[in-house]
Amino acid sequence: MRVLLLTHSFNSLSQRLFGLLRAQGHEVSVELDIADAVTEEAVALFRPDLVLAPFLKRRIPASVWSRTVCLVVHPGVPGDQGPSALDWMLMRGDAHWGVTVLQAVQDYDAGEVWAWEPFDVRPGATKSSVYRREVTQAAVVAVLRALQRFVPGQWQPAPEGAVVAHGPGRWLPLMPQAERRIDWQHDDTATVLRKIAAADGFPGVLDAFWGQPCRLFDAHAASGAVLARCAVAAPGALVARRGPALLRRTVDGALWIGHVRPDDGQAARADGASALKLAATRVFAAQAAALPAWEVPLMRDDYEWDELRYHEFGPEGARVGWLDFDFHNGAMSERQCQRLCDALRWVRSRSTQVLVLAGGAEFFSNGIHLHDIEAAQRIDGDSAADASWRAINAIDDVALEILTLTDRITVAALQGNAGAGGCFLALAADEVWAHEGVVLNPHYKNMGNLYGSEYWTYSLPRRIGEAASRAVMQQRLPLVAPLAVQRGLLDACFAGGADAFVAQARARALALAAVPDLPQRLQQKARRRAADEARKPLARYREEELQRMQRNFYGFDPSYHVARHHFVYRKPHAWTPRHLALHRALDFHPLEPGLGAELT
Ligand code: COA
């Protein structure tokens, strides 16, 4: 079939569907939802059998849905309607939810249901996490089922039995901030966590720190030990700092708040968009400096939150080290890279046979922290170019630690997606494992033609060869995990999704640590590294990459700075990138007319 993906942005769900539908042999092109006339033009050019809308913020024009079957993915159960479906569901505390694929008609979310898929809601999960895991997985199942019901040329789905409405059965509006407001004098910890989780990603909960309005994200309950240290503080008081986070007291506990968007209105006026999402300790640096730093060791109990954690398991001689680096949104600031580097240097001293680099629960890594870099623009004596330079050197240091760890097998275990430099950080490990829901973006060009670093010119060709490396970099397309295995970018892709992945990766790491020929494998690894170093030192790869990056950061062409600015401020797209919009390629000619009626 010829399927046009019409989407507000090419987000994780759109990328997953794009990869899966292509893998099934469908001809898939993408048009970003920019304007009705642009959508009409895309349909006229591509002549799709059907239009699939995974993520829309506006209605599909009647000129399109009245002539071509348009299926919309709604992140709610049948009967649920409105733009804040997940926010309302999480605020209600529903235990079960679902995703519906329905036909576009005049009213929002009101057309015939073609398929839907239920899921259980993970207690405590944030909106973004539910979207990336359960919603995406259920959407994949529901879309594939809906496509099975599609009979080319027909307007009705093939019969499947009546679909019963499960949701509130009414339109629920965009959730206002008043609904999300935290009452620090009355709300208990669970309520505050739920409010922040339901607004995670976007738009955040509007609150104030030291009287300065800001939106809150990335909240974690404090442990009993932390609570004992701040028991006398009044509800609402800010009492300590750790990593990126500030500790705030509630009526019955306390929580760490890792990231905020300052809401001073200034950024909105200057940039026409919302402010940057930054570490709370960075935004409130002066006030935070006066608070005690309650740091914790890398090896500690699970319930004691911090971004980094290390633990070990397995018998002596076949022991596995497991390093989590759960950086919010997978974005790695200079500070976070330095912390990770320190952790890796300390890990070297541990006697283990396998080191698992587990990244974060939501993302493995998305490379250098672009919000942090953008923020440098506003600091006297600093600049985005200088901050980019420091950040890329800091992440290169992390990659170097991994590449030179030759006395044990290193494994990157991807619990979530990885993009740009974050993807190449994973490829610095000996083995890369993921689950079937993971999407990789192993390229940099989408960020204003960045050349990229993280020693990719060494680690990518060593895996897949020069020609394939060039193709991956140039195509700049997402790769779903099963395809990434076929292409050699991943060594293994486990069935069972994110929930089963950690246990699967632990078991496999244990088995790897216990293979009888491990000493030979390690000798071979060290020999290969030494031979590679003799052929061309890692320092030279880095130098060559950084020369190109220097041009990206400081050169005449401002593409990277423009692309980064657009990305962090979520500026609306003005056009669909040509590598996604196949129908706009000069050599695209539909071989046969689409089965949907043509636009005139
Ligand atoms: N720095 C800072 N924030 C980042 C980030 C980065 N490198 N990469 C992603 N994010 C943030 C996004 O701003 C977004 O924030 P939100 O909480 O306000 O929603 C969140 O992470 C999720 O990103 P999103 O783009 O919505 O996720 P996706 O799964 O749809 O797309 C990518 C994944 C990797 C394709 C996309 O995030 C991307 O292009 N990131 C930039 C990668 C990059 O160029 N890094 C620098 C070069 S190394």
XYZ file of C-alpha atoms and ligand atoms in Angstrom:
648
model
C 0.000 0.000 0.000
C 0.978 3.574 -0.384
C 0.649 5.266 3.006
C 1.082 8.957 3.695
C 2.053 9.693 7.303
C 0.599 13.085 8.160
C 2.007 14.262 11.458
C 2.608 17.409 13.492
C 6.236 16.355 13.949
C 8.264 13.281 13.075
C 8.185 12.136 16.696
C 9.059 8.771 18.216
C 5.676 7.186 17.401
C 5.767 8.418 13.790
C 9.321 7.136 13.447
C 8.380 3.712 14.773
C 5.377 3.416 12.433
C 7.447 4.699 9.521
C 10.062 1.998 10.117
C 7.573 -0.814 10.676
C 5.343 -0.046 7.705
C 8.356 0.194 5.432
C 9.695 -3.081 6.790
C 6.336 -4.632 5.864
C 6.813 -3.533 2.279
C 4.495 -0.524 2.234
C 5.491 2.602 0.365
C 5.573 5.271 3.062
C 6.070 8.991 2.714
C 5.796 11.719 5.340
C 4.212 15.159 5.295
C 4.385 17.395 8.326
C 1.084 19.062 9.139
C 1.945 22.629 8.192
C -1.118 23.992 6.395
C -4.224 22.564 4.731
C -2.988 23.538 1.274
C 0.320 21.726 1.895
C -1.511 18.569 3.005
C -3.753 18.736 -0.063
C -0.688 19.092 -2.268
C 1.018 16.108 -0.619
C -2.043 13.904 -1.187
C -2.269 15.042 -4.807
C 1.424 14.276 -5.389
C 1.630 10.959 -3.558
C -1.876 9.593 -4.270
C -1.854 7.463 -1.130
C -4.194 4.552 -0.568
C -4.652 5.955 2.875
C -3.461 8.749 5.111
C -2.295 7.778 8.598
C -2.058 10.505 11.246
C -0.015 9.315 14.273
C 0.299 12.710 15.979
C -1.819 15.684 15.003
C -2.650 18.957 16.701
C -5.137 20.190 14.069
C -8.009 18.731 12.114
C -7.360 17.111 8.732
C -9.040 19.273 6.071
C -12.388 17.994 4.757
C -10.969 18.269 1.227
C -8.646 15.389 2.184
C -10.678 13.143 4.517
C -13.720 13.283 2.258
C -11.700 11.837 -0.660
C -9.081 9.590 0.900
C -9.463 7.332 3.916
C -7.669 9.071 6.800
C -6.954 7.128 9.987
C -6.071 9.043 13.138
C -4.235 7.570 16.145
C -5.826 8.823 19.373
C -3.974 8.095 22.666
C -7.205 7.166 24.422
C -9.795 4.434 24.606
C -12.788 4.443 22.239
C -15.183 7.184 23.281
C -12.464 9.385 24.739
C -12.088 12.725 22.965
C -9.864 15.753 23.290
C -6.276 17.015 23.167
C -5.206 16.155 26.756
C -6.238 12.486 26.794
C -3.189 11.207 28.686
C -3.076 14.154 31.090
C -6.677 13.580 32.228
C -6.175 9.820 32.437
C -3.079 10.152 34.645
C -4.709 12.784 36.852
C -7.713 10.467 37.370
C -5.286 7.665 38.190
C -6.840 5.137 35.750
C -5.259 1.683 35.892
C -6.172 0.750 32.306
C -6.151 2.797 29.143
C -5.770 2.275 25.416
C -5.107 3.630 21.956
C -7.756 3.991 19.264
C -7.398 4.237 15.507
C -10.380 6.035 14.076
C -11.420 7.559 10.803
C -11.122 11.328 10.404
C -14.461 13.108 10.088
C -15.704 16.626 10.743
C -15.455 16.409 14.554
C -12.291 15.622 16.510
C -11.882 11.973 17.590
C -15.446 11.213 16.542
C -15.134 8.997 13.449
C -15.629 5.272 13.109
C -13.254 3.180 15.232
C -11.162 0.841 13.032
C -9.173 -0.735 15.847
C -8.126 -0.165 19.423
C -5.680 -1.759 21.811
C -5.856 -1.639 25.608
C -2.906 -1.424 28.006
C -2.258 -1.328 31.750
C -0.964 1.953 33.091
C 2.342 1.619 34.990
C 1.925 3.127 38.460
C 3.949 6.325 38.777
C 4.839 6.550 35.072
C 5.065 10.002 33.529
C 3.039 11.090 30.516
C 6.072 11.030 28.207
C 7.046 7.594 29.426
C 3.532 6.194 28.893
C 3.518 7.781 25.441
C 6.892 6.360 24.410
C 6.223 2.886 25.776
C 2.613 1.769 26.223
C 0.949 4.201 23.800
C 3.523 3.571 21.093
C 3.324 -0.203 21.468
C -0.501 -0.210 21.543
C -0.589 2.192 18.577
C 1.601 -0.158 16.548
C -0.747 -3.081 17.263
C -3.894 -1.038 16.590
C -2.539 0.499 13.374
C -1.485 -2.882 11.986
C -4.925 -4.273 12.827
C -6.642 -1.289 11.203
C -4.547 -1.751 8.055
C -5.656 -5.376 7.896
C -9.246 -4.116 7.809
C -8.484 -1.705 4.994
C -9.870 -2.786 1.654
C -8.403 -0.549 -1.040
C -11.059 1.597 -2.625
C -13.563 1.103 0.182
C -14.554 3.620 2.784
C -15.656 1.278 5.516
C -13.399 -1.063 7.469
C -13.890 -4.778 6.932
C -16.243 -5.985 9.696
C -14.700 -7.005 13.003
C -17.603 -6.729 15.452
C -18.901 -3.743 17.335
C -16.436 -1.613 19.305
C -17.760 -0.593 22.686
C -17.043 2.858 24.095
C -14.874 2.712 27.234
C -13.798 6.278 27.876
C -15.630 9.110 29.566
C -17.563 9.300 26.283
C -17.267 13.036 26.121
C -14.993 15.770 24.981
C -12.432 16.771 27.625
C -10.726 20.097 26.879
C -7.063 21.012 26.931
C -6.099 20.652 30.594
C -5.647 24.118 32.129
C -2.861 24.960 34.585
C -5.500 25.575 37.284
C -6.214 21.831 37.210
C -2.525 21.027 37.702
C -1.737 23.572 40.449
C 0.228 22.196 43.406
C -0.959 23.170 46.885
C 2.242 22.629 48.878
C 0.375 23.121 52.172
C -2.099 20.305 51.488
C -1.036 18.026 48.608
C 0.783 14.897 49.727
C 3.866 13.570 47.903
C 1.871 11.117 45.766
C -0.451 13.916 44.597
C 2.423 16.260 43.705
C 4.200 13.451 41.831
C 1.013 12.615 39.942
C 0.477 16.247 38.920
C 4.044 16.609 37.654
C 3.933 13.206 35.911
C 0.696 14.123 34.089
C 2.331 17.279 32.687
C 5.702 15.734 31.891
C 7.327 16.629 28.624
C 4.789 19.337 27.989
C 3.548 21.695 29.432
C 4.925 21.115 32.961
C 3.285 22.294 36.175
C 3.378 26.031 36.706
C 4.775 26.743 40.171
C 7.352 29.079 41.710
C 10.777 28.619 43.336
C 11.951 31.473 45.546
C 9.042 33.486 44.163
C 10.154 33.032 40.548
C 7.557 31.335 38.317
C 8.729 28.144 36.624
C 7.316 24.902 35.224
C 8.310 21.697 36.977
C 9.452 18.409 35.396
C 11.409 15.297 36.311
C 10.260 14.696 39.912
C 11.413 11.802 42.119
C 10.252 10.827 45.609
C 12.880 11.280 48.321
C 13.938 8.296 50.415
C 13.159 7.823 54.102
C 16.775 8.700 54.930
C 16.485 12.026 53.113
C 13.153 12.721 54.766
C 14.663 12.129 58.198
C 17.233 14.843 57.424
C 14.602 17.417 56.415
C 11.735 16.455 58.710
C 11.648 19.838 60.449
C 11.377 21.842 57.214
C 7.964 23.337 56.441
C 5.920 22.006 53.498
C 6.996 23.812 50.321
C 10.476 24.653 51.663
C 13.499 24.048 49.397
C 16.043 22.276 51.534
C 18.901 20.659 49.597
C 20.407 19.945 46.170
C 21.750 16.858 44.404
C 23.038 16.661 40.824
C 20.558 18.696 38.729
C 17.809 18.598 41.355
C 16.430 20.617 44.229
C 14.720 18.939 47.177
C 11.318 20.326 48.137
C 9.388 19.366 51.222
C 5.734 18.225 50.972
C 3.231 17.728 53.816
C 4.195 14.068 54.238
C 7.598 13.708 52.554
C 9.839 15.390 50.019
C 10.753 15.189 46.358
C 13.654 15.940 44.081
C 12.792 18.169 41.133
C 15.375 17.775 38.401
C 14.328 20.126 35.617
C 12.422 23.386 35.268
C 11.456 25.837 32.569
C 11.711 29.365 33.969
C 8.446 31.099 33.209
C 9.427 34.746 33.378
C 7.669 35.634 30.131
C 10.933 37.137 28.893
C 11.939 34.134 26.837
C 8.454 33.874 25.427
C 8.587 37.483 24.271
C 12.093 37.287 22.864
C 11.851 33.908 21.145
C 8.158 33.547 20.436
C 8.204 30.254 22.333
C 8.538 28.811 25.789
C 11.754 28.974 27.791
C 14.482 26.345 27.891
C 14.182 23.194 29.991
C 17.229 23.146 32.247
C 18.572 21.559 35.412
C 16.868 23.172 38.413
C 20.275 23.780 40.015
C 21.364 25.667 36.914
C 18.289 27.918 36.665
C 18.436 28.720 40.386
C 22.216 28.508 40.688
C 22.629 31.411 43.125
C 19.903 30.225 45.515
C 20.941 26.562 45.172
C 24.535 27.401 46.132
C 23.278 28.310 49.592
C 21.647 24.875 50.048
C 23.535 21.837 51.353
C 24.586 19.283 48.687
C 23.282 15.867 49.721
C 25.325 13.701 47.390
C 25.189 9.916 47.390
C 27.662 7.219 46.350
C 27.303 5.449 42.998
C 26.647 2.118 44.740
C 23.554 2.467 46.902
C 19.995 1.265 47.404
C 17.505 1.516 44.549
C 15.160 3.877 46.360
C 17.812 6.596 46.792
C 17.461 8.736 43.658
C 20.261 10.257 41.603
C 21.007 10.339 37.866
C 23.830 7.797 38.138
C 23.835 4.442 39.850
C 26.117 1.418 39.753
C 25.620 -2.101 41.030
C 27.148 -5.540 40.489
C 25.882 -9.092 40.354
C 27.112 -12.562 39.527
C 29.791 -14.766 41.045
C 33.436 -13.788 41.332
C 35.208 -14.399 38.024
C 31.935 -13.996 36.104
C 30.782 -10.711 37.542
C 28.723 -8.019 35.848
C 28.863 -4.294 36.581
C 25.739 -2.320 35.634
C 25.909 1.445 35.222
C 22.685 3.455 34.892
C 22.949 7.039 33.671
C 19.390 8.254 33.620
C 19.758 11.778 32.276
C 16.460 13.576 31.700
C 15.469 13.269 28.022
C 18.779 11.519 27.350
C 20.410 14.941 26.984
C 23.989 15.140 28.281
C 25.321 18.463 29.546
C 28.993 19.101 30.211
C 28.332 18.499 33.922
C 26.579 15.185 33.227
C 29.335 14.008 30.882
C 31.937 14.803 33.531
C 29.965 12.866 36.150
C 29.660 9.919 33.786
C 33.376 10.065 32.996
C 34.212 10.071 36.714
C 31.892 7.105 37.191
C 33.544 5.185 34.340
C 37.008 5.876 35.747
C 35.904 4.575 39.140
C 34.238 1.545 37.540
C 37.614 0.615 36.008
C 38.840 -0.193 39.511
C 36.085 -2.773 40.019
C 36.805 -6.373 39.315
C 34.145 -7.362 36.782
C 34.166 -9.251 33.498
C 31.301 -7.395 31.813
C 30.243 -3.769 32.151
C 26.684 -2.940 31.068
C 26.105 0.686 30.135
C 22.373 0.932 30.720
C 21.705 4.607 29.885
C 18.327 5.808 31.105
C 14.938 4.148 31.410
C 13.418 6.381 28.702
C 16.378 7.129 26.432
C 19.817 5.605 26.185
C 21.170 9.010 25.191
C 20.357 11.817 22.760
C 23.822 13.324 22.704
C 24.928 16.750 23.884
C 22.396 18.823 25.835
C 21.070 21.314 23.312
C 18.967 23.304 25.818
C 22.010 23.734 28.027
C 24.012 24.960 25.051
C 21.306 27.392 23.978
C 21.233 28.802 27.509
C 24.911 29.767 27.211
C 23.877 32.472 24.711
C 22.482 34.526 27.561
C 25.554 34.352 29.758
C 28.057 37.190 29.576
C 31.394 35.949 28.270
C 29.949 32.670 27.023
C 28.363 31.646 23.718
C 26.479 28.733 22.196
C 29.537 27.958 20.062
C 31.826 27.781 23.118
C 29.262 25.726 25.050
C 28.904 23.336 22.088
C 32.672 22.950 21.939
C 32.912 22.168 25.653
C 29.966 19.761 25.438
C 31.304 17.800 22.471
C 34.697 17.464 24.149
C 33.017 16.299 27.345
C 30.962 13.615 25.559
C 34.034 12.570 23.555
C 35.798 11.979 26.864
C 32.967 9.610 27.830
C 33.249 7.743 24.522
C 37.013 7.494 24.987
C 36.602 5.928 28.436
C 34.361 3.262 26.905
C 36.542 2.617 23.871
C 39.654 2.154 25.999
C 38.126 -0.160 28.594
C 39.843 -3.248 27.238
C 39.995 -5.477 30.317
C 36.293 -6.366 30.222
C 33.488 -6.713 27.698
C 31.371 -3.578 27.443
C 27.696 -3.759 26.503
C 25.359 -0.872 25.705
C 21.882 -2.001 26.776
C 19.307 0.308 25.201
C 16.159 0.504 27.330
C 14.948 3.403 25.183
C 15.747 5.246 21.980
C 19.129 6.688 21.118
C 19.781 9.581 18.776
C 22.738 11.364 17.193
C 25.787 11.393 19.507
C 23.877 9.234 21.996
C 23.644 6.507 19.393
C 27.380 6.616 18.705
C 28.105 6.548 22.416
C 26.350 3.178 22.404
C 28.408 2.019 19.433
C 31.577 2.681 21.444
C 30.717 -0.491 23.404
C 31.682 -3.993 22.208
C 28.070 -5.159 22.038
C 24.859 -3.205 21.628
C 21.545 -4.731 22.688
C 18.034 -3.304 22.507
C 14.418 -4.408 22.604
C 12.112 -4.433 19.607
C 10.504 -1.087 20.518
C 13.751 0.892 20.314
C 14.304 3.388 17.496
C 17.806 4.558 16.590
C 18.704 7.785 14.825
C 22.341 7.039 13.920
C 23.139 10.312 12.173
C 23.765 13.995 12.916
C 22.816 15.877 9.773
C 19.265 16.595 10.912
C 20.733 19.021 13.438
C 21.807 21.644 10.913
C 24.221 19.402 9.018
C 26.361 18.632 12.060
C 29.344 16.464 11.183
C 29.313 14.690 14.545
C 31.996 13.341 16.829
C 31.974 10.737 19.645
C 34.585 8.851 17.543
C 31.883 7.788 15.103
C 34.363 7.748 12.235
C 36.096 4.903 14.112
C 33.230 2.978 15.679
C 30.705 2.974 12.810
C 32.954 1.694 9.996
C 34.510 -0.872 12.344
C 30.990 -2.291 12.755
C 29.425 -2.003 9.326
C 32.163 -0.937 6.903
C 32.831 2.334 5.100
C 30.161 2.198 2.389
C 27.324 1.236 4.740
C 28.465 3.931 7.195
C 28.224 6.587 4.511
C 24.740 5.396 3.561
C 23.467 5.414 7.163
C 24.815 8.922 7.714
C 23.451 10.296 4.476
C 20.003 8.721 4.598
C 19.434 10.298 8.027
C 16.425 8.057 8.665
C 15.329 6.371 11.882
C 16.032 2.653 12.185
C 13.711 0.383 14.171
C 15.652 -2.141 16.255
C 14.998 -5.279 14.155
C 16.246 -3.458 11.050
C 19.237 -2.100 12.989
C 20.192 -5.725 13.765
C 19.983 -6.599 10.066
C 22.190 -3.621 9.212
C 24.742 -4.569 11.872
C 24.248 -1.554 14.114
C 22.823 -3.706 16.906
C 24.031 -7.141 17.989
C 20.743 -8.251 19.511
C 17.131 -7.189 19.700
C 14.994 -8.897 22.356
C 11.279 -9.521 21.961
C 9.075 -8.487 24.876
C 9.448 -4.711 24.926
C 10.831 -2.340 27.530
C 9.262 -4.076 30.555
C 11.024 -7.378 29.942
C 14.279 -5.882 28.684
C 16.239 -5.268 31.882
C 15.753 -8.835 33.119
C 16.699 -10.188 29.670
C 19.797 -8.005 29.475
C 20.862 -8.995 33.025
C 20.550 -12.693 32.203
C 22.453 -12.312 28.958
C 25.189 -10.236 30.603
C 25.611 -12.919 33.273
C 25.884 -15.587 30.598
C 28.415 -13.479 28.710
C 30.532 -12.986 31.842
C 30.590 -16.760 32.314
C 31.558 -17.877 28.785
C 34.524 -20.249 29.070
C 36.562 -18.474 26.385
C 36.205 -15.038 27.980
C 39.967 -14.654 28.653
C 40.663 -15.312 24.956
C 37.934 -12.867 23.931
C 39.438 -10.196 26.151
C 42.916 -10.832 24.770
C 41.509 -10.558 21.278
C 39.757 -7.319 22.186
C 42.942 -5.787 23.613
C 44.953 -6.943 20.569
C 42.450 -5.460 18.154
C 42.408 -2.141 20.026
C 46.215 -2.021 20.007
C 46.336 -2.837 16.292
C 43.703 -0.213 15.521
C 45.610 2.324 17.612
C 48.808 1.554 15.728
C 47.015 1.975 12.398
C 45.389 5.253 13.405
C 45.290 6.600 16.961
C 41.942 7.453 18.494
C 43.310 10.944 19.104
C 43.518 11.458 15.359
C 39.925 10.374 14.769
C 38.892 12.854 17.429
C 41.004 15.640 16.026
C 39.612 15.154 12.513
C 36.022 15.037 13.728
C 36.502 18.082 15.937
C 37.996 20.058 13.077
C 34.739 19.568 11.220
C 32.708 20.308 14.339
C 34.658 23.506 14.886
C 33.478 24.657 11.482
C 29.895 23.727 12.427
C 30.166 25.730 15.659
C 32.322 28.706 14.650
C 32.230 28.735 10.847
C 30.476 30.915 8.327
C 27.459 28.582 7.913
C 25.049 29.066 10.865
C 22.863 26.003 10.032
C 23.620 24.182 13.290
C 22.835 27.206 15.439
C 19.599 27.820 13.542
C 18.538 24.153 13.715
C 19.335 23.951 17.443
C 17.399 27.141 18.153
C 14.379 25.781 16.274
C 14.649 22.421 18.038
C 14.871 23.693 21.615
C 12.113 26.271 21.159
C 9.945 23.774 19.282
C 9.438 26.184 16.399
C 6.787 25.003 13.956
C 8.142 23.409 10.805
C 7.952 25.472 7.642
C 8.430 22.511 5.304
C 8.887 18.742 5.393
C 12.518 17.605 5.025
C 13.011 16.112 1.567
C 14.479 12.855 2.891
C 11.082 12.152 4.510
C 8.743 13.566 1.853
C 9.395 11.026 -0.910
C 6.481 12.434 -2.895
C 8.335 15.720 -3.222
C 11.443 14.163 -4.780
C 11.988 15.382 -8.313
C 12.105 11.837 -9.651
C 8.953 10.670 -7.847
C 6.241 9.484 -10.215
C 3.382 7.456 -8.793
C 3.413 4.298 -10.958
C -0.311 3.978 -10.766
C -3.023 6.303 -9.571
C -3.722 6.093 -5.866
C -6.900 4.309 -4.979
C -8.210 7.234 -2.984
C -10.031 9.708 -5.190
C -7.745 12.318 -6.692
C -7.803 15.899 -5.641
C -8.569 18.282 -8.389
N 19.348 18.023 24.103
C 18.345 18.515 24.856
N 17.099 18.031 24.830
C 16.881 17.014 23.999
C 17.871 16.442 23.180
C 19.167 16.987 23.262
N 20.166 16.496 22.563
N 17.332 15.445 22.452
C 16.043 15.364 22.822
N 15.765 16.324 23.739
C 14.488 16.579 24.418
C 13.472 17.243 23.514
O 13.599 18.658 23.582
C 12.180 16.760 24.128
O 11.917 17.553 25.258
P 10.473 17.679 25.966
O 10.648 17.045 27.298
O 10.245 19.137 26.043
O 9.480 16.947 25.128
C 12.523 15.369 24.619
O 13.932 15.324 24.733
C 12.118 14.283 23.682
O 12.629 14.604 22.393
P 11.756 14.410 21.097
O 12.459 15.110 19.973
O 10.352 14.791 21.386
O 11.897 12.830 20.990
P 11.714 11.926 19.744
O 11.800 10.543 20.256
O 10.504 12.344 19.002
O 12.995 12.242 18.794
C 15.394 12.482 18.402
C 14.261 11.733 19.139
C 16.729 11.945 18.912
C 15.273 12.236 16.894
C 15.277 13.987 18.651
O 15.058 14.215 20.018
C 16.524 14.754 18.266
O 16.762 15.005 17.096
N 17.319 15.158 19.275
C 18.537 15.923 19.054
C 19.703 14.985 18.804
C 20.932 15.817 18.502
O 21.038 16.420 17.468
N 21.854 15.876 19.473
C 22.989 16.750 19.339
C 24.085 16.208 18.512
S 24.993 14.981 19.383
